[in-house]
CSV table of C-alpha atoms and ligand atoms in Angstrom, one decimal:
chain,number,residue,atom,x,y,z
A,1,UNK,CA,4.8,8.7,-27.9
A,2,UNK,CA,1.7,7.6,-26.1
A,3,UNK,CA,0.0,4.5,-24.7
A,4,UNK,CA,-3.5,3.3,-24.1
A,5,UNK,CA,-5.2,2.3,-20.9
A,6,UNK,CA,-7.5,-0.6,-21.6
A,7,UNK,CA,-10.1,-2.6,-19.6
A,8,UNK,CA,-8.5,-5.9,-18.5
A,9,UNK,CA,-12.0,-7.5,-18.7
A,10,UNK,CA,-12.4,-6.4,-22.3
A,11,UNK,CA,-9.0,-5.3,-23.7
A,12,UNK,CA,-10.6,-3.9,-26.8
A,13,UNK,CA,-12.2,-1.2,-24.6
A,14,UNK,CA,-9.9,1.8,-24.4
A,15,UNK,CA,-10.3,4.0,-21.4
A,16,UNK,CA,-8.0,6.7,-22.7
A,17,UNK,CA,-4.7,7.5,-24.4
A,18,UNK,CA,-1.9,9.0,-22.3
A,19,UNK,CA,1.4,10.6,-23.2
A,20,UNK,CA,4.7,8.8,-22.4
A,21,UNK,CA,6.3,11.7,-20.5
A,22,UNK,CA,10.0,12.2,-20.8
A,23,UNK,CA,12.6,13.5,-18.4
A,24,UNK,CA,12.1,17.0,-19.7
A,25,UNK,CA,8.3,16.7,-19.0
A,26,UNK,CA,9.2,15.6,-15.5
A,27,UNK,CA,11.4,18.6,-15.0
A,28,UNK,CA,8.6,20.9,-16.1
A,29,UNK,CA,6.2,19.2,-13.7
A,30,UNK,CA,8.5,19.4,-10.8
A,31,UNK,CA,9.3,23.1,-11.4
A,32,UNK,CA,5.5,23.8,-11.7
A,33,UNK,CA,4.8,21.9,-8.4
A,34,UNK,CA,7.7,23.7,-6.7
A,35,UNK,CA,6.4,27.1,-7.8
A,36,UNK,CA,2.9,26.3,-6.5
A,37,UNK,CA,4.3,24.9,-3.3
A,38,UNK,CA,5.9,28.2,-2.2
A,39,UNK,CA,2.5,29.7,-1.7
A,40,UNK,CA,0.9,26.5,-0.3
A,41,UNK,CA,3.6,26.3,2.4
A,42,UNK,CA,2.3,29.7,3.7
A,43,UNK,CA,-1.2,28.5,4.0
A,44,UNK,CA,-2.0,27.7,7.7
A,45,UNK,CA,-2.2,24.0,8.3
A,46,UNK,CA,-5.9,24.0,9.4
A,47,UNK,CA,-6.7,25.8,6.2
A,48,UNK,CA,-4.9,23.1,4.2
A,49,UNK,CA,-6.8,20.5,6.2
A,50,UNK,CA,-10.1,22.2,5.2
A,51,UNK,CA,-9.3,21.7,1.5
A,52,UNK,CA,-8.4,18.1,2.3
A,53,UNK,CA,-11.8,17.7,3.9
A,54,UNK,CA,-13.3,19.1,0.7
A,55,UNK,CA,-11.4,16.5,-1.3
A,56,UNK,CA,-13.0,13.8,0.9
A,57,UNK,CA,-16.4,15.3,0.2
A,58,UNK,CA,-15.8,15.5,-3.5
A,59,UNK,CA,-14.5,11.9,-3.6
A,60,UNK,CA,-17.6,10.8,-1.7
A,61,UNK,CA,-19.9,12.6,-4.2
A,62,UNK,CA,-18.0,10.8,-7.1
A,63,UNK,CA,-17.7,7.5,-5.4
A,64,UNK,CA,-20.0,5.5,-7.7
A,65,UNK,CA,-18.4,6.8,-10.9
A,66,UNK,CA,-14.9,6.5,-9.5
A,67,UNK,CA,-15.6,2.9,-8.3
A,68,UNK,CA,-16.8,2.0,-11.8
A,69,UNK,CA,-13.6,3.5,-13.3
A,70,UNK,CA,-11.4,1.5,-10.9
A,71,UNK,CA,-13.3,-1.6,-11.8
A,72,UNK,CA,-13.0,-1.0,-15.5
A,73,UNK,CA,-9.4,0.1,-15.5
A,74,UNK,CA,-8.0,-2.5,-13.0
A,75,UNK,CA,-10.5,-5.4,-13.3
A,76,UNK,CA,-11.5,-5.3,-9.6
A,77,UNK,CA,-14.9,-6.6,-8.7
A,78,UNK,CA,-17.1,-3.5,-8.2
A,79,UNK,CA,-17.6,-4.0,-4.4
A,80,UNK,CA,-13.8,-4.1,-4.0
A,81,UNK,CA,-13.4,-1.1,-6.2
A,82,UNK,CA,-15.8,0.7,-3.9
A,83,UNK,CA,-13.6,-0.2,-1.0
A,84,UNK,CA,-10.6,1.3,-2.8
A,85,UNK,CA,-12.4,4.7,-3.2
A,86,UNK,CA,-13.8,4.6,0.3
A,87,UNK,CA,-10.2,4.1,1.6
A,88,UNK,CA,-9.3,7.4,-0.1
A,89,UNK,CA,-12.3,9.1,1.4
A,90,UNK,CA,-11.4,7.8,4.9
A,91,UNK,CA,-7.8,8.9,4.4
A,92,UNK,CA,-8.9,12.5,3.4
A,93,UNK,CA,-11.0,12.9,6.6
A,94,UNK,CA,-8.4,11.3,8.8
A,95,UNK,CA,-5.6,13.5,7.5
A,96,UNK,CA,-7.8,16.6,7.7
A,97,UNK,CA,-8.2,15.8,11.4
A,98,UNK,CA,-4.5,15.8,11.8
A,99,UNK,CA,-4.5,19.4,10.7
A,100,UNK,CA,-6.1,20.4,14.0
A,101,UNK,CA,-4.1,18.0,16.1
A,102,UNK,CA,-0.7,18.3,17.8
A,103,UNK,CA,1.9,19.2,15.3
A,104,UNK,CA,5.0,18.8,17.4
A,105,UNK,CA,6.4,18.5,20.9
A,106,UNK,CA,7.0,21.2,23.5
A,107,UNK,CA,9.4,20.5,26.4
A,108,UNK,CA,10.3,22.6,29.4
A,109,UNK,CA,13.7,24.0,28.8
A,110,UNK,CA,16.4,23.3,31.3
A,111,UNK,CA,17.2,27.0,31.4
A,112,UNK,CA,14.9,29.9,32.6
A,113,UNK,CA,13.3,32.3,30.1
A,114,UNK,CA,13.7,29.8,27.3
A,115,UNK,CA,11.2,28.0,25.2
A,116,UNK,CA,11.7,24.8,23.3
A,117,UNK,CA,9.4,23.0,20.7
A,118,UNK,CA,9.3,21.2,17.4
A,119,UNK,CA,7.3,21.8,14.3
A,120,UNK,CA,7.0,20.0,11.0
A,121,UNK,CA,8.1,21.6,7.7
A,122,UNK,CA,7.5,20.5,4.1
A,123,UNK,CA,10.2,18.9,2.0
A,124,UNK,CA,9.2,20.9,-1.1
A,125,UNK,CA,8.1,18.6,-3.9
A,126,UNK,CA,7.3,14.9,-3.2
A,127,UNK,CA,7.7,12.5,-6.1
A,128,UNK,CA,5.3,9.5,-5.9
A,129,UNK,CA,5.4,6.3,-7.8
A,130,UNK,CA,2.3,4.1,-7.3
A,131,UNK,CA,1.0,0.8,-8.5
A,132,UNK,CA,-2.3,0.0,-10.3
A,133,UNK,CA,-3.8,-2.4,-7.7
A,134,UNK,CA,-5.1,0.3,-5.4
A,135,UNK,CA,-5.3,3.1,-8.0
A,136,UNK,CA,-7.1,5.6,-5.8
A,137,UNK,CA,-6.4,4.4,-2.3
A,138,UNK,CA,-2.6,4.3,-2.6
A,139,UNK,CA,-2.2,7.8,-4.2
A,140,UNK,CA,-4.5,9.1,-1.4
A,141,UNK,CA,-2.3,7.6,1.3
A,142,UNK,CA,0.6,9.6,-0.1
A,143,UNK,CA,-1.1,12.7,-1.4
A,144,UNK,CA,-3.2,13.8,1.5
A,145,UNK,CA,-0.4,13.7,4.2
A,146,UNK,CA,2.0,15.3,1.7
A,147,UNK,CA,-0.4,18.1,1.1
A,148,UNK,CA,-1.1,18.6,4.8
A,149,UNK,CA,2.6,18.9,5.3
A,150,UNK,CA,2.7,21.7,2.8
A,151,UNK,CA,4.3,20.0,-0.2
A,152,UNK,CA,3.7,20.1,-3.9
A,153,UNK,CA,3.3,16.7,-5.6
A,154,UNK,CA,4.4,15.0,-8.8
A,155,UNK,CA,2.7,11.6,-9.1
A,156,UNK,CA,3.7,8.9,-11.6
A,157,UNK,CA,1.0,6.3,-11.5
A,158,UNK,CA,1.3,2.8,-13.0
A,159,UNK,CA,0.9,2.7,-16.8
A,160,UNK,CA,-2.1,0.4,-16.0
A,161,UNK,CA,-4.0,3.0,-14.1
A,162,UNK,CA,-3.5,6.4,-15.6
A,163,UNK,CA,-7.3,7.1,-15.9
A,164,UNK,CA,-7.8,6.5,-12.1
A,165,UNK,CA,-5.0,8.8,-11.3
A,166,UNK,CA,-6.4,11.5,-13.5
A,167,UNK,CA,-9.9,11.1,-12.0
A,168,UNK,CA,-8.4,11.2,-8.4
A,169,UNK,CA,-6.6,14.5,-9.1
A,170,UNK,CA,-9.6,15.8,-10.9
A,171,UNK,CA,-11.7,15.4,-7.8
A,172,UNK,CA,-9.0,17.1,-5.6
A,173,UNK,CA,-8.7,20.0,-8.0
A,174,UNK,CA,-12.5,20.4,-8.2
A,175,UNK,CA,-12.4,20.4,-4.3
A,176,UNK,CA,-10.1,23.5,-4.5
A,177,UNK,CA,-6.6,22.2,-4.2
A,178,UNK,CA,-4.6,25.1,-5.7
A,179,UNK,CA,-3.5,25.1,-9.3
A,180,UNK,CA,-0.1,23.6,-10.0
A,181,UNK,CA,0.2,21.7,-6.7
A,182,UNK,CA,-0.8,18.4,-8.1
A,183,UNK,CA,1.2,17.3,-11.2
A,184,UNK,CA,0.8,14.0,-13.0
A,185,UNK,CA,3.3,12.4,-15.3
A,186,UNK,CA,2.6,9.2,-17.2
A,187,UNK,CA,4.5,6.5,-18.8
A,188,UNK,CA,6.9,3.7,-17.9
A,189,UNK,CA,10.4,3.8,-16.4
A,190,UNK,CA,11.7,7.0,-17.9
A,191,UNK,CA,9.5,9.5,-15.9
A,192,UNK,CA,9.9,7.4,-12.7
A,193,UNK,CA,13.6,7.4,-13.0
A,194,UNK,CA,13.7,11.2,-13.8
A,195,UNK,CA,11.5,11.9,-10.8
A,196,UNK,CA,13.7,9.9,-8.4
A,197,UNK,CA,16.8,12.0,-9.2
A,198,UNK,CA,15.3,15.4,-9.7
A,199,UNK,CA,17.2,17.9,-7.5
A,200,UNK,CA,14.0,19.7,-6.5
A,201,UNK,CA,12.3,16.5,-5.3
A,202,UNK,CA,12.7,16.4,-1.5
A,203,UNK,CA,11.1,13.0,-0.9
A,204,UNK,CA,10.3,9.9,-3.0
A,205,UNK,CA,7.5,7.7,-2.0
A,206,UNK,CA,7.4,4.4,-3.8
A,207,UNK,CA,5.0,1.5,-3.7
A,208,UNK,CA,5.7,-1.5,-6.0
A,209,UNK,CA,8.0,-4.4,-6.4
A,210,UNK,CA,11.3,-5.1,-4.5
A,211,UNK,CA,13.6,-4.8,-7.6
A,212,UNK,CA,12.1,-1.6,-8.9
A,213,UNK,CA,12.0,-0.2,-5.3
A,214,UNK,CA,15.7,-0.9,-4.9
A,215,UNK,CA,16.5,0.8,-8.2
A,216,UNK,CA,14.4,3.9,-7.4
A,217,UNK,CA,15.8,4.2,-3.9
A,218,UNK,CA,19.4,3.7,-5.0
A,219,UNK,CA,19.1,6.4,-7.7
A,220,UNK,CA,17.3,8.7,-5.3
A,221,UNK,CA,19.9,8.4,-2.6
A,222,UNK,CA,22.9,8.5,-5.0
A,223,UNK,CA,21.7,12.0,-6.0
A,224,UNK,CA,20.4,12.9,-2.5
A,225,UNK,CA,20.2,12.5,0.3
A,226,UNK,CA,16.5,12.9,0.4
A,227,UNK,CA,13.6,11.1,2.1
A,228,UNK,CA,12.9,7.8,0.4
A,229,UNK,CA,10.0,5.6,1.6
A,230,UNK,CA,9.4,2.1,0.1
A,231,UNK,CA,6.4,-0.1,0.4
A,232,UNK,CA,7.2,-3.3,-1.4
A,233,UNK,CA,6.0,-6.9,-1.6
A,234,UNK,CA,4.5,-9.4,0.7
A,235,UNK,CA,4.3,-13.2,1.2
A,236,UNK,CA,1.5,-13.1,3.7
A,237,UNK,CA,0.6,-16.2,5.7
A,238,UNK,CA,-2.5,-17.3,7.5
A,239,UNK,CA,-1.9,-19.7,10.4
A,240,UNK,CA,-4.8,-21.9,11.2
A,241,UNK,CA,-4.6,-23.9,14.5
A,242,UNK,CA,-6.5,-27.1,15.3
A,243,UNK,CA,-8.9,-25.2,17.6
A,244,UNK,CA,-9.8,-22.5,15.0
A,245,UNK,CA,-13.3,-21.7,13.9
A,246,UNK,CA,-13.1,-23.3,10.5
A,247,UNK,CA,-16.0,-21.4,9.0
A,248,UNK,CA,-14.2,-18.2,9.8
A,249,UNK,CA,-10.9,-19.5,8.4
A,250,UNK,CA,-12.6,-20.6,5.2
A,251,UNK,CA,-14.2,-17.2,4.7
A,252,UNK,CA,-10.9,-15.5,5.5
A,253,UNK,CA,-8.8,-17.6,3.2
A,254,UNK,CA,-11.2,-17.1,0.3
A,255,UNK,CA,-11.3,-13.3,0.7
A,256,UNK,CA,-7.6,-13.0,1.6
A,257,UNK,CA,-6.3,-15.2,-1.2
A,258,UNK,CA,-8.7,-14.5,-4.1
A,259,UNK,CA,-10.0,-10.9,-3.5
A,260,UNK,CA,-8.6,-8.6,-6.2
A,261,UNK,CA,-7.6,-11.9,-7.9
A,262,UNK,CA,-4.7,-12.1,-5.4
A,263,UNK,CA,-3.2,-9.0,-6.7
A,264,UNK,CA,-2.8,-7.1,-3.4
A,265,UNK,CA,0.5,-6.8,-1.6
A,266,UNK,CA,-1.5,-8.0,1.5
A,267,UNK,CA,-3.0,-11.1,-0.3
A,268,UNK,CA,-3.0,-14.3,1.7
A,269,UNK,CA,-0.6,-16.5,-0.2
A,270,UNK,CA,0.4,-19.2,2.4
A,271,UNK,CA,-1.9,-21.2,4.5
A,272,UNK,CA,-0.1,-22.8,7.5
A,273,UNK,CA,-2.6,-25.3,8.8
A,274,UNK,CA,-2.5,-27.8,11.7
A,275,UNK,CA,-2.5,-31.4,10.3
A,276,UNK,CA,-5.5,-32.3,12.4
A,277,UNK,CA,-7.8,-29.9,10.5
A,278,UNK,CA,-5.9,-29.7,7.2
A,279,UNK,CA,-8.0,-32.1,5.1
A,280,UNK,CA,-11.2,-30.6,6.3
A,281,UNK,CA,-10.1,-27.0,5.8
A,282,UNK,CA,-8.6,-27.7,2.4
A,283,UNK,CA,-11.7,-29.6,1.1
A,284,UNK,CA,-14.0,-26.8,2.3
A,285,UNK,CA,-11.8,-24.1,0.7
A,286,UNK,CA,-11.7,-26.1,-2.6
A,287,UNK,CA,-15.5,-26.5,-2.6
A,288,UNK,CA,-15.8,-22.7,-2.1
A,289,UNK,CA,-13.2,-22.0,-4.8
A,290,UNK,CA,-15.0,-24.1,-7.3
A,291,UNK,CA,-18.2,-22.1,-6.7
A,292,UNK,CA,-16.4,-18.7,-7.3
A,293,UNK,CA,-17.7,-16.9,-10.3
A,294,UNK,CA,-15.2,-15.5,-12.8
A,295,UNK,CA,-16.6,-12.7,-14.8
A,296,UNK,CA,-17.0,-9.0,-15.6
A,297,UNK,CA,-15.9,-7.1,-12.5
A,298,UNK,CA,-18.7,-4.6,-13.1
A,299,UNK,CA,-21.3,-7.4,-12.6
A,300,UNK,CA,-22.1,-7.5,-8.9
A,301,UNK,CA,-22.3,-11.3,-9.0
A,302,UNK,CA,-18.7,-11.7,-10.1
A,303,UNK,CA,-16.3,-12.9,-7.4
A,304,UNK,CA,-13.0,-12.9,-9.3
A,305,UNK,CA,-12.1,-10.6,-12.1
A,306,UNK,CA,-9.3,-11.0,-14.7
A,307,UNK,CA,-5.7,-10.4,-13.9
A,308,UNK,CA,-4.2,-7.2,-15.1
A,309,UNK,CA,-2.9,-8.6,-18.4
A,310,UNK,CA,-2.0,-11.7,-20.3
A,311,UNK,CA,1.7,-11.5,-19.5
A,312,UNK,CA,0.8,-11.5,-15.8
A,313,UNK,CA,-1.6,-14.5,-16.2
A,314,UNK,CA,1.2,-16.4,-18.0
A,315,UNK,CA,3.7,-15.6,-15.3
A,316,UNK,CA,1.3,-16.8,-12.6
A,317,UNK,CA,0.3,-20.1,-14.3
A,318,UNK,CA,4.0,-20.8,-15.0
A,319,UNK,CA,4.8,-20.4,-11.3
A,320,UNK,CA,2.0,-22.8,-10.5
A,321,UNK,CA,3.2,-25.3,-13.1
A,322,UNK,CA,6.8,-25.1,-11.7
A,323,UNK,CA,5.5,-25.7,-8.2
A,324,UNK,CA,3.6,-28.8,-9.5
A,325,UNK,CA,6.8,-30.0,-11.2
A,326,UNK,CA,8.5,-29.6,-7.8
A,327,UNK,CA,6.0,-31.9,-6.2
A,328,UNK,CA,3.1,-29.7,-5.2
A,329,UNK,CA,-0.4,-31.1,-5.7
A,330,UNK,CA,-3.0,-29.0,-7.6
A,331,UNK,CA,-6.1,-29.1,-5.5
A,332,UNK,CA,-7.9,-26.4,-7.5
A,333,UNK,CA,-7.4,-24.0,-10.4
A,334,UNK,CA,-4.0,-23.4,-12.0
A,335,UNK,CA,-5.3,-22.6,-15.4
A,336,UNK,CA,-5.3,-19.6,-17.6
A,337,UNK,CA,-8.8,-18.9,-19.0
A,338,UNK,CA,-9.5,-16.5,-21.9
A,339,UNK,CA,-13.0,-17.7,-22.7
A,340,UNK,CA,-15.0,-16.1,-19.8
A,341,UNK,CA,-18.4,-15.0,-21.0
A,342,UNK,CA,-18.7,-11.3,-21.6
A,343,UNK,CA,-15.0,-10.7,-21.3
A,344,UNK,CA,-13.6,-11.1,-24.8
A,345,UNK,CA,-9.8,-11.1,-24.9
A,346,UNK,CA,-9.5,-11.0,-21.1
A,347,UNK,CA,-7.2,-13.4,-19.2
A,348,UNK,CA,-8.2,-14.9,-15.9
A,349,UNK,CA,-6.3,-17.3,-13.7
A,350,UNK,CA,-8.6,-19.8,-12.0
A,351,UNK,CA,-8.4,-19.5,-8.2
A,352,UNK,CA,-5.7,-21.9,-7.3
A,353,UNK,CA,-5.0,-24.1,-4.3
A,354,UNK,CA,-1.7,-26.0,-4.0
A,355,UNK,CA,-1.1,-28.5,-1.3
A,356,UNK,CA,1.9,-30.5,-0.1
A,357,UNK,CA,4.1,-27.4,-0.1
A,358,UNK,CA,7.3,-27.3,1.9
A,359,UNK,CA,8.6,-24.0,3.4
A,360,UNK,CA,11.7,-24.2,1.1
A,361,UNK,CA,9.7,-24.4,-2.1
A,362,UNK,CA,9.9,-21.4,-4.4
A,363,UNK,CA,6.1,-21.0,-4.4
A,364,UNK,CA,6.2,-20.7,-0.6
A,365,UNK,CA,8.8,-18.0,-0.7
A,366,UNK,CA,8.3,-15.7,-3.7
A,367,UNK,CA,5.5,-13.2,-4.2
A,368,UNK,CA,3.0,-14.5,-6.8
A,369,UNK,CA,0.7,-11.5,-7.1
A,370,UNK,CA,-2.1,-13.7,-8.4
A,371,UNK,CA,-4.9,-15.9,-7.0
A,372,UNK,CA,-2.7,-18.7,-5.7
A,373,UNK,CA,-2.9,-20.2,-2.2
A,374,UNK,CA,-0.1,-22.5,-1.1
A,375,UNK,CA,-1.0,-24.9,1.8
A,376,UNK,CA,1.7,-26.1,4.2
A,377,UNK,CA,0.9,-28.4,7.1
A,378,UNK,CA,2.6,-27.4,10.3
A,379,UNK,CA,1.8,-29.0,13.6
A,380,UNK,CA,3.9,-27.1,16.1
A,381,UNK,CA,3.0,-23.4,16.8
A,382,UNK,CA,6.6,-22.3,17.2
A,383,UNK,CA,7.5,-24.0,13.9
A,384,UNK,CA,4.5,-22.4,12.2
A,385,UNK,CA,5.7,-19.0,13.4
A,386,UNK,CA,9.3,-19.8,12.2
A,387,UNK,CA,7.8,-20.6,8.7
A,388,UNK,CA,5.8,-17.3,8.7
A,389,UNK,CA,9.0,-15.5,9.5
A,390,UNK,CA,11.2,-17.5,7.1
A,391,UNK,CA,10.6,-15.4,4.0
A,392,UNK,CA,12.2,-12.2,3.0
A,393,UNK,CA,9.0,-10.2,3.3
A,394,UNK,CA,7.2,-9.0,6.4
A,395,UNK,CA,3.9,-7.2,5.5
A,396,UNK,CA,1.0,-9.0,7.1
A,397,UNK,CA,0.0,-12.3,8.7
A,398,UNK,CA,-3.0,-13.8,10.3
A,399,UNK,CA,-3.6,-16.3,13.1
A,400,UNK,CA,-6.8,-18.3,13.6
A,401,UNK,CA,-7.5,-19.9,16.9
A,402,UNK,CA,-10.1,-19.8,19.6
A,403,UNK,CA,-7.5,-19.7,22.3
A,404,UNK,CA,-6.4,-16.2,23.3
A,405,UNK,CA,-3.0,-17.3,24.6
A,406,UNK,CA,-2.2,-19.0,21.3
A,407,UNK,CA,-3.2,-15.8,19.4
A,408,UNK,CA,-1.2,-13.5,21.6
A,409,UNK,CA,1.8,-15.8,21.6
A,410,UNK,CA,1.8,-15.7,17.8
A,411,UNK,CA,1.1,-11.9,17.6
A,412,UNK,CA,4.1,-11.3,19.7
A,413,UNK,CA,6.5,-13.5,17.7
A,414,UNK,CA,5.4,-13.0,14.1
A,415,UNK,CA,7.7,-10.6,12.4
A,416,UNK,CA,5.4,-8.6,10.2
A,417,UNK,CA,4.3,-5.0,10.1
A,418,UNK,CA,0.6,-6.0,10.5
A,419,UNK,CA,-0.9,-9.0,12.3
A,420,UNK,CA,-4.5,-10.1,12.3
A,421,UNK,CA,-6.3,-12.3,14.7
A,422,UNK,CA,-9.2,-14.3,13.4
A,423,UNK,CA,-9.3,-12.1,10.3
A,424,UNK,CA,-7.6,-12.4,6.9
A,425,UNK,CA,-4.3,-10.8,6.0
A,426,UNK,CA,-6.1,-7.9,4.2
A,427,UNK,CA,-8.3,-5.3,5.6
A,428,UNK,CA,-6.1,-2.5,7.0
A,429,UNK,CA,-7.8,0.6,8.3
A,430,UNK,CA,-6.6,4.2,7.7
A,431,UNK,CA,-6.0,5.4,11.3
A,432,UNK,CA,-3.3,2.8,12.0
A,433,UNK,CA,0.0,2.5,10.2
A,434,UNK,CA,0.3,0.3,7.1
A,435,UNK,CA,3.6,-1.2,6.2
A,436,UNK,CA,6.0,-4.1,6.7
A,437,UNK,CA,9.3,-5.3,8.1
A,438,UNK,CA,12.3,-6.8,6.3
A,439,UNK,CA,12.3,-6.4,2.5
A,440,UNK,CA,8.7,-5.1,2.5
A,441,UNK,CA,9.8,-1.6,3.4
A,442,UNK,CA,12.4,0.7,4.9
A,443,UNK,CA,10.7,1.6,8.1
A,444,UNK,CA,8.3,4.3,7.1
A,445,UNK,CA,4.6,3.6,7.5
A,446,UNK,CA,1.7,4.9,5.4
A,447,UNK,CA,-1.5,6.2,6.9
A,448,UNK,CA,-1.8,6.3,10.7
A,449,UNK,CA,-0.8,9.0,13.0
A,450,UNK,CA,2.8,9.1,11.6
A,451,UNK,CA,1.9,8.8,7.9
A,452,UNK,CA,3.1,12.4,7.6
A,453,UNK,CA,6.7,11.6,8.5
A,454,UNK,CA,7.8,10.4,5.1
A,455,UNK,CA,6.7,13.8,3.7
A,456,UNK,CA,8.1,16.3,6.2
A,457,UNK,CA,11.1,17.2,8.2
A,458,UNK,CA,11.2,18.1,11.9
A,459,UNK,CA,12.3,21.6,12.9
A,460,UNK,CA,13.4,22.1,16.5
A,461,UNK,CA,13.1,25.7,17.8
A,462,UNK,CA,14.6,27.3,20.8
A,463,UNK,CA,13.7,30.8,21.9
A,464,UNK,CA,15.8,32.4,24.6
A,465,UNK,CA,14.2,35.6,25.9
A,466,UNK,CA,16.5,36.1,29.0
A,467,UNK,CA,18.5,38.7,27.2
A,468,UNK,CA,21.8,37.0,28.1
A,469,UNK,CA,23.8,34.0,26.9
A,470,UNK,CA,22.6,30.9,28.6
A,471,UNK,CA,24.6,27.8,28.1
A,472,UNK,CA,22.7,24.5,27.9
A,473,UNK,CA,24.4,21.6,29.8
A,474,UNK,CA,26.7,24.1,31.4
A,475,UNK,CA,24.9,26.9,33.3
A,476,UNK,CA,22.9,25.6,36.3
A,477,UNK,CA,25.2,22.6,36.5
A,478,UNK,CA,28.1,21.8,38.7
A,479,UNK,CA,31.3,21.4,36.7
A,480,UNK,CA,32.7,18.0,37.6
A,481,UNK,CA,36.3,19.2,37.5
B,1,UN1,C1,-2.3,-3.5,-0.9
B,1,UN1,O1,-2.4,-4.7,-0.5
B,1,UN1,O2,-1.7,-3.3,-1.9
B,1,UN1,O3,-5.3,-3.8,3.9
B,1,UN1,C2,-2.9,-2.4,-0.1
B,1,UN1,C3,-5.8,-3.9,2.8
B,1,UN1,C4,-6.1,-2.6,2.0
B,1,UN1,C5,-4.9,-2.0,1.4
B,1,UN1,C6,-4.0,-3.0,0.7
B,1,UN1,N1,-6.8,-1.7,2.9
B,1,UN1,O4,-6.0,-4.9,2.2
């Protein structure tokens, strides 16, 4: 059995045909990765890092072609596709630097002639399950630290982005990552489920929806234990106070809510605006929304591309229609369009602004994963912060104000993994951790100085060269009785 990957902007254009891998195929891939990993684990960490640098160089050489592929396979406007690939390049160089950075702790032992330190060791094979919306960046967040830690990899990319995953691995293999270390499996639930429970998989790293993440994690732990890291949804809010720079807030809302057609886990989906500036802010956002160009993502003048497929578009407009039934006012958008010029057969959702939303409304609580911005008017800052924190997710949030105290007050009280000040809810950079609180994740972070933790274990080492038994906590201490 096989499936096709198609261009969401022109579904008749097939990017490639991919096998639907079975549990047996996953078994073969894991065993091959495990075999290659045994030699890789003996390669000195700085030498692993050099190969990761080479991956960054190779990705940089291929940036244009890869960006076009991201745009064609996922429907991202070409400049955003370039950002996706650049994020992988940044990740390669950042992780490579970690290969020549501190790798553990040393402490003075409490006993003489004794050394004590920690080091990091691989888990063996890491299973990775990744979404289509950052089809190069997210695999890179997982693959480079996992490789640096000395692991083999089996990646199961989304069924919507197999070509990008192949192209990413292709660049890494061309850069010199040893044979067998990078294994790809394609398909839907079967290979993902098989990967999660394979006995030779030491860690599972999953990015996707909450329900699938729960299923994967439960299966992985029921047959574990093993390391399981989850990076799940978001319901990200932008708080705009009455003293905010509204030009900045408009730009932030447009890029935050409608970039990647709202299909980022960090998309801005709630706007919590002070009533004194609400009418002006909303009317300026709506004016900008009406000028956004829907079109072919490869065309540099396109602002908003199609959503990933028709089913997704239908789901999004149904959520908007349900919100309107519940009393929301449609200030812009809310329609499915399949007549956009040059994009035969593609489905777009017109960038949507809903006003009159209450914090308890479904549209204010559930992830939409589409170009929909819900506007809530909230006067009191504490109340705005409570509303930000009232949802089950905790990925990112933004606060817009000219007053430093307001900003820092909000930064301290907002319960999300990432907080932006006077910048939208998207735009994370590689050297700092990415991830969220509550149902967004289970505590691991991707990227940043500790991005390696989900792919490695700590080994603590004691060396006693005194030539006699020395007892910690006992020798050199007074017995109390
Ligand atoms: C995602 O939203 O799925 O911060 C990942 C950002 C990007 C990564 C987003 N650097 O928006």
